[in-house]
Amino acid sequence: MWPPLLAPGLLLLVLWRGVGGEDKRPNFVLIMVDDMGIGDVGCYGNDTIRTPNIDRLASEGVKLTQHIAAAPLCTPSRAAFMTGRYATRSGMAGSGRSQVLFFVAGSGGLPPSETTFAKRLQQQGYTTALVGKWHLGVNCEHRRDHCHHPNQHGFSYFYGMPYTLINDCVPGMGREIFADLQQTLKSLFLFLAIGLFTLVFIRACGLFDISPRLLTALFTFGVLATLVWYVPFELLPRWNCIVMRNQEVVEQPMRVETFPFRMLTEAQQFVKRNAHHPFLLFFSLAHMHSPLFNTPAFAGKSRHGRYGDNMEELDWIVGELTETVDSLGLANDTLIYFTSDHGGYLEDSHPLIGQRGGWNGVYRGGKGMGGWEGGIRVPGIFRWPSRLAAGRVVDEPTSLMDLYPTLKYLAQDTGSDRHLDGHNLMPLLEGKVGRSEHEFMFHYCGSYLNAARWHPPGSDSIFKVHFFTPNFSPPGAVGCYDIFLCQCFGDHVTHRDPPLIYDLFRDPSESRPLTPETEPRYAEVLRQTAKAVERHRRSEQNAPTQMTWEKILWRPWLQSCCGTFPFCGCKEDTKMQVCHEKGLQHHTDEVTCCTFSGSLLATGSGDKSLRLYDTADFSELPCSPLRAHGYGVRSCCFTPAGDFLLSCCADGSILVWSCRTGEVDSELQHPNRSPLRVCALAPDSSLLIAGASDGTVALWDFPSRTFLRCNEVSEASVLACCFSPCSHMVATGCTTGDLRIWDIDSNLLHAEKNAHDLGVTCCAFAPHSEVEDNHGQVRLASGGQDSQMKIWVVSQHEGHACVVKLLHTLSSQRAPVLCCAFSSDGKLVVAGYVTAVAVSPSMPWLATGSMDRSVQVWKIGDGPQTAGSEPQANISRPLLPEWSEEDVQAWLREENLQDLLHIFRANKTDGAELSRLSKETMVEMGIESARLRARLLGRVEALKVEQSAPDCPEEFVCPISRELMKDPVIAADGFSYERESMESWLRGKKQSSPMTNLPLKTTLLTPNRALKMAISRWKRAQL
């Protein structure tokens, strides 16, 4: 026990330390987009691309209208951003054709001697991370020195691309790196091959005596020429398109289609892990660099093709990350910054996609065009609610280089530093000063000083002086369309004497050059600018350039690689994460259905109501709940546009609700008034179908709400129905277990007898068709009381019968599969022993309904398991015989058996072959080490034991006795219990639920026959 007189003093000491030790420094989330034009964003004037989340950042913070990149290309702009200094000072600007880094395996990069804002903040105790694009080099002398790597420049954690996204990363998108040189080398190879073949033919025919040594020398030279062309360029996706986690390559080549969401997940997890400690997150997005992403959830949703789709996806990603910060209560403690590394790429287009570059608004020029405003003026948005006034606009010149001194100031870093070209922005952002400290700014094209701007004291004018300009082609164009990217040297530029002068305040589009007659200060502008340039040159102590041919070309000994070089290749060992996001507890009876539109979630229940939620925050809409059904709701679905919600119930009616008002728009009635079990709307909204308990299916023309026909499709209840993505076929499933495919005229195309023992409970078509051998095919998922889910391929040749083939039988479920749904890209199918399931078409949301009256919302996506991640849903792994080759290879990595990867790839070993592995087959495969064979065989046997372990599923255990149920019953609270245990509970005068402690409305117990059958099947499977 503490002495009485000492205790108060000790308490005072502890409280004082707790208050005084709190770290008040802000967190930083820096979001940088790649190649985005300032005119692509709504708050900067675009009214045709939807960017509500970026616009919200601007409305809640400060918007800069003259935010300037230090260079119009990625590498020099990012080097200047990271260091607060012009790229020439760190050697990150080129004097010739090589203005950016071209290969991961080059030796150029941000010098180790340079200081970045991440390094300064790391020294101040911040946890720092870079997620996304780096493009500032990796290695110097060998592939593991990582001298230019983000980890060496102050980032404690790195996940992303050490290079950048390029056309070569996506098949069919063309070539990007030295395309002309590639063609020259390829032509040389063909010339040598034809010449060598001709000489061999002449010698073989005896027409001319050619020395074998000459032929050997030519053959050797041809092989070397082929290697010089083929290895660096034909294998470029493997060398440049890679993903790293810290200093380890985790994917090579990268899967472009899943990369945006993996980046977002990594960024969100970093914020969550460091919510209670000052952190810096540099979220460097791969958007909007070509070849662009083609995410199904956003494809075709914008008015500007794939570029517009990518902009709206980018905006969604920004919104998700912002929401993560806000949901953790960090908004007032976090400075969020949004920008682009430079302007849009005007010359970039594709014959199938159209324009792939951004819009730079009224500003002249774009990416790679030196000092023209369109290539360097970028968005600049700062949000910090507790310190920056909302809606403030700053029209003063600012620079990306200003971030370095601003972050240093806010992190309370008072240490000495080198000469910086940026200035602390906080006085300007807070409105304490009205003028920028940038009286002069300098604009480079490569390593050449291309232009300078002057903001005279006491004047609104901003004069820009161009010393030379790129030569646009063809004549009259604004861009270098003939060579695809402007150059900064030789015949590619025109030197201006006298220089071109513009006043950006009056002429932001740089369309009217000033003359001595039109501008009284013309001579003064030239004189002041010349003096400023001279002072700037005197201050330059430029490092040796990193952009020489010697440093940028591909070197095999510098190539980052997973595996053994040159056999590099791996896929990131990711697991599908399903993280619980929110629980909705508004229904008073079991949830029977749920469905998503683009922005809403609807749920239906046995309590006769439907509820609508906004997926932005899952708040219930004012018009919710929707009540008009006389019986419990059985099924519901949205129209594709999300303007109407349809629901059906046991009175034979379908109600069409307005999602805007919550009122009934129309009512449709089954002609026999038979209880309806399921309803579905065609993807094109043309037809509505409903399955009834009398075995009939009714069809309506939905636009006119006109009844068309009612056909008997089964002798038993129809529990499942769905439309194909083309809206021309319908699948139905019934309690007898039959699965049938029909056309829209109700002609039977295919009948799969006993597809599921004990009955079909659900079915769902994938949202997209595929083309195979000149005919369309689509995947169909079905679930049943037999605890199996089956994946079918449905195809139909023109003029031929429908063909249905079973693709997979997934039997890892241990209870009836009551519902199933595909993701929007068709690559994920969700099913389980829940009463309802739905996947959002536009966001990573999964909703499940249950007999416990709740709806659970989950966030889904690919991502590696990391420390500190949130609780996750149980994603069952397929049984070993069902594994694909990729599953086997992922398992080998999990078991630290990477040395066997190349053998298993070569033998194309899948799960079935792995399950039959023996000592003999391992010798045949080429596994020579007896120790390795024994280790592998032991791991395989352990895996078999693990997958066959008779652990009782939790849903089979009585919540009261914690024993396997023999006679399960459903109580009034919606939970299942062992009959004897629940009756004993009720006899004890306990009228509350054992699970929720809420009063039970009735003591009636209903037999749960489906669960009883599932338990019986599980017990038989254990024998």
mmCIF file of C-alpha atoms in Angstrom, residues 132-293:
data_model
loop_
_atom_site.group_PDB
_atom_site.id
_atom_site.type_symbol
_atom_site.label_atom_id
_atom_site.label_comp_id
_atom_site.label_asym_id
_atom_site.label_seq_id
_atom_site.Cartn_x
_atom_site.Cartn_y
_atom_site.Cartn_z
ATOM 1 C CA GLY A 132 1.883 3.307 -54.919
ATOM 2 C CA LYS A 133 4.295 4.650 -57.508
ATOM 3 C CA TRP A 134 7.946 5.544 -56.798
ATOM 4 C CA HIS A 135 9.801 6.006 -60.156
ATOM 5 C CA LEU A 136 12.984 7.336 -58.554
ATOM 6 C CA GLY A 137 15.210 4.288 -58.928
ATOM 7 C CA VAL A 138 15.984 1.097 -56.987
ATOM 8 C CA ASN A 139 19.570 -0.223 -57.188
ATOM 9 C CA CYS A 140 23.069 1.107 -57.862
ATOM 10 C CA GLU A 141 25.580 -1.748 -58.204
ATOM 11 C CA HIS A 142 23.712 -5.008 -57.611
ATOM 12 C CA ARG A 143 20.121 -6.114 -57.334
ATOM 13 C CA ARG A 144 20.016 -6.092 -53.548
ATOM 14 C CA ASP A 145 21.752 -2.848 -52.597
ATOM 15 C CA HIS A 146 18.480 -0.847 -52.840
ATOM 16 C CA CYS A 147 20.415 2.418 -52.709
ATOM 17 C CA HIS A 148 17.608 4.422 -54.353
ATOM 18 C CA HIS A 149 14.738 2.464 -52.763
ATOM 19 C CA PRO A 150 12.011 4.288 -50.749
ATOM 20 C CA ASN A 151 13.193 2.509 -47.584
ATOM 21 C CA GLN A 152 16.525 4.325 -47.993
ATOM 22 C CA HIS A 153 14.813 7.686 -48.408
ATOM 23 C CA GLY A 154 12.815 7.833 -45.199
ATOM 24 C CA PHE A 155 9.841 5.577 -45.836
ATOM 25 C CA SER A 156 9.562 2.936 -43.129
ATOM 26 C CA TYR A 157 7.080 0.993 -45.253
ATOM 27 C CA PHE A 158 6.720 0.693 -49.021
ATOM 28 C CA TYR A 159 4.112 -1.137 -51.064
ATOM 29 C CA GLY A 160 3.736 -0.475 -54.755
ATOM 30 C CA MET A 161 5.521 -0.070 -58.074
ATOM 31 C CA PRO A 162 9.189 0.880 -58.034
ATOM 32 C CA TYR A 163 8.643 2.029 -61.635
ATOM 33 C CA THR A 164 5.363 3.231 -63.156
ATOM 34 C CA LEU A 165 2.371 1.879 -65.043
ATOM 35 C CA ILE A 166 3.126 1.629 -68.778
ATOM 36 C CA ASN A 167 1.421 0.243 -71.872
ATOM 37 C CA ASP A 168 3.633 -2.845 -71.804
ATOM 38 C CA CYS A 169 2.012 -3.880 -68.490
ATOM 39 C CA VAL A 170 -1.302 -4.621 -70.247
ATOM 40 C CA PRO A 171 -1.394 -7.009 -73.244
ATOM 41 C CA GLY A 172 -2.641 -5.368 -76.417
ATOM 42 C CA MET A 173 -1.936 -1.794 -75.311
ATOM 43 C CA GLY A 174 1.239 -1.393 -77.396
ATOM 44 C CA ARG A 175 4.797 -0.503 -76.467
ATOM 45 C CA GLU A 176 6.039 2.572 -74.660
ATOM 46 C CA ILE A 177 9.760 2.303 -73.902
ATOM 47 C CA PHE A 178 11.959 3.159 -76.935
ATOM 48 C CA ALA A 179 9.390 1.828 -79.396
ATOM 49 C CA ASP A 180 11.454 3.060 -82.368
ATOM 50 C CA LEU A 181 14.639 1.446 -81.031
ATOM 51 C CA GLN A 182 12.755 -1.808 -80.453
ATOM 52 C CA GLN A 183 11.586 -1.784 -84.066
ATOM 53 C CA THR A 184 15.128 -1.085 -85.327
ATOM 54 C CA LEU A 185 16.597 -3.971 -83.325
ATOM 55 C CA LYS A 186 13.806 -6.278 -84.423
ATOM 56 C CA SER A 187 14.420 -5.360 -88.077
ATOM 57 C CA LEU A 188 18.152 -5.986 -87.618
ATOM 58 C CA PHE A 189 17.402 -9.414 -86.190
ATOM 59 C CA LEU A 190 15.170 -10.285 -89.146
ATOM 60 C CA PHE A 191 17.812 -9.015 -91.595
ATOM 61 C CA LEU A 192 20.521 -11.142 -89.982
ATOM 62 C CA ALA A 193 18.270 -14.191 -89.821
ATOM 63 C CA ILE A 194 17.351 -13.953 -93.505
ATOM 64 C CA GLY A 195 20.978 -13.316 -94.476
ATOM 65 C CA LEU A 196 22.265 -16.267 -92.456
ATOM 66 C CA PHE A 197 19.593 -18.565 -93.859
ATOM 67 C CA THR A 198 20.492 -17.448 -97.394
ATOM 68 C CA LEU A 199 24.197 -18.126 -96.869
ATOM 69 C CA VAL A 200 23.511 -21.577 -95.403
ATOM 70 C CA PHE A 201 21.256 -22.376 -98.368
ATOM 71 C CA ILE A 202 23.917 -21.243 -100.876
ATOM 72 C CA ARG A 203 26.561 -23.375 -99.202
ATOM 73 C CA ALA A 204 24.279 -26.404 -98.946
ATOM 74 C CA CYS A 205 23.505 -26.167 -102.686
ATOM 75 C CA GLY A 206 27.194 -25.908 -103.526
ATOM 76 C CA LEU A 207 26.703 -22.590 -105.311
ATOM 77 C CA PHE A 208 29.452 -20.904 -103.351
ATOM 78 C CA ASP A 209 32.036 -22.072 -100.849
ATOM 79 C CA ILE A 210 31.384 -20.231 -97.572
ATOM 80 C CA SER A 211 33.651 -20.744 -94.588
ATOM 81 C CA PRO A 212 31.988 -22.509 -91.614
ATOM 82 C CA ARG A 213 33.831 -20.091 -89.348
ATOM 83 C CA LEU A 214 32.107 -17.174 -91.077
ATOM 84 C CA LEU A 215 28.727 -18.844 -90.631
ATOM 85 C CA THR A 216 29.499 -19.525 -86.977
ATOM 86 C CA ALA A 217 30.546 -15.919 -86.439
ATOM 87 C CA LEU A 218 27.379 -14.640 -88.130
ATOM 88 C CA PHE A 219 25.246 -17.027 -86.105
ATOM 89 C CA THR A 220 26.885 -15.882 -82.858
ATOM 90 C CA PHE A 221 26.430 -12.252 -83.784
ATOM 91 C CA GLY A 222 22.785 -12.935 -84.638
ATOM 92 C CA VAL A 223 22.184 -14.618 -81.282
ATOM 93 C CA LEU A 224 23.740 -11.671 -79.444
ATOM 94 C CA ALA A 225 21.703 -9.185 -81.468
ATOM 95 C CA THR A 226 18.568 -11.160 -80.663
ATOM 96 C CA LEU A 227 19.356 -11.173 -76.959
ATOM 97 C CA VAL A 228 19.985 -7.404 -76.993
ATOM 98 C CA TRP A 229 16.518 -6.889 -78.475
ATOM 99 C CA TYR A 230 14.462 -9.725 -77.049
ATOM 100 C CA VAL A 231 15.541 -9.941 -73.395
ATOM 101 C CA PRO A 232 15.181 -6.276 -72.356
ATOM 102 C CA PHE A 233 12.173 -5.389 -74.515
ATOM 103 C CA GLU A 234 10.081 -8.476 -75.222
ATOM 104 C CA LEU A 235 10.254 -9.410 -71.549
ATOM 105 C CA LEU A 236 9.690 -5.825 -70.428
ATOM 106 C CA PRO A 237 6.436 -6.557 -68.519
ATOM 107 C CA ARG A 238 8.383 -9.016 -66.368
ATOM 108 C CA TRP A 239 11.193 -6.547 -65.698
ATOM 109 C CA ASN A 240 9.323 -3.268 -65.206
ATOM 110 C CA CYS A 241 5.765 -4.182 -64.203
ATOM 111 C CA ILE A 242 6.451 -5.436 -60.697
ATOM 112 C CA VAL A 243 5.057 -4.887 -57.207
ATOM 113 C CA MET A 244 7.272 -4.700 -54.131
ATOM 114 C CA ARG A 245 6.586 -4.781 -50.407
ATOM 115 C CA ASN A 246 9.525 -3.011 -48.848
ATOM 116 C CA GLN A 247 12.546 -4.575 -50.575
ATOM 117 C CA GLU A 248 10.893 -7.830 -51.630
ATOM 118 C CA VAL A 249 9.279 -8.383 -55.016
ATOM 119 C CA VAL A 250 5.841 -9.861 -54.302
ATOM 120 C CA GLU A 251 4.397 -9.884 -57.822
ATOM 121 C CA GLN A 252 6.150 -10.180 -61.171
ATOM 122 C CA PRO A 253 4.608 -9.283 -63.563
ATOM 123 C CA MET A 254 1.862 -7.374 -61.790
ATOM 124 C CA ARG A 255 -1.861 -8.019 -62.097
ATOM 125 C CA VAL A 256 -2.989 -4.600 -63.245
ATOM 126 C CA GLU A 257 -6.707 -5.275 -62.855
ATOM 127 C CA THR A 258 -6.548 -5.696 -59.056
ATOM 128 C CA PHE A 259 -3.805 -3.187 -58.286
ATOM 129 C CA PRO A 260 -5.951 -0.087 -57.523
ATOM 130 C CA PHE A 261 -7.908 -1.800 -54.799
ATOM 131 C CA ARG A 262 -4.798 -3.439 -53.343
ATOM 132 C CA MET A 263 -3.196 -0.005 -53.088
ATOM 133 C CA LEU A 264 -6.276 1.416 -51.398
ATOM 134 C CA THR A 265 -6.395 -1.462 -48.917
ATOM 135 C CA GLU A 266 -2.721 -1.020 -48.050
ATOM 136 C CA ALA A 267 -3.206 2.710 -47.496
ATOM 137 C CA GLN A 268 -6.272 2.203 -45.305
ATOM 138 C CA GLN A 269 -4.573 -0.460 -43.212
ATOM 139 C CA PHE A 270 -1.543 1.778 -42.658
ATOM 140 C CA VAL A 271 -3.783 4.597 -41.390
ATOM 141 C CA LYS A 272 -5.633 2.222 -39.065
ATOM 142 C CA ARG A 273 -2.417 0.730 -37.689
ATOM 143 C CA ASN A 274 -1.003 4.155 -36.884
ATOM 144 C CA ALA A 275 -4.137 5.996 -35.754
ATOM 145 C CA HIS A 276 -2.644 6.672 -32.316
ATOM 146 C CA HIS A 277 0.781 7.838 -33.459
ATOM 147 C CA PRO A 278 1.898 10.635 -35.817
ATOM 148 C CA PHE A 279 2.202 9.265 -39.340
ATOM 149 C CA LEU A 280 3.003 10.315 -42.891
ATOM 150 C CA LEU A 281 1.280 8.482 -45.740
ATOM 151 C CA PHE A 282 2.326 9.311 -49.297
ATOM 152 C CA PHE A 283 -0.420 7.731 -51.417
ATOM 153 C CA SER A 284 1.062 7.867 -54.915
ATOM 154 C CA LEU A 285 -1.630 6.608 -57.278
ATOM 155 C CA ALA A 286 -1.082 4.844 -60.602
ATOM 156 C CA HIS A 287 -4.125 6.655 -62.018
ATOM 157 C CA MET A 288 -4.238 8.443 -64.571
ATOM 158 C CA HIS A 289 -1.190 7.110 -66.400
ATOM 159 C CA SER A 290 -1.842 5.116 -69.561
ATOM 160 C CA PRO A 291 -2.784 2.417 -70.370
ATOM 161 C CA LEU A 292 -5.480 3.199 -67.763
ATOM 162 C CA PHE A 293 -7.383 0.681 -65.666
#
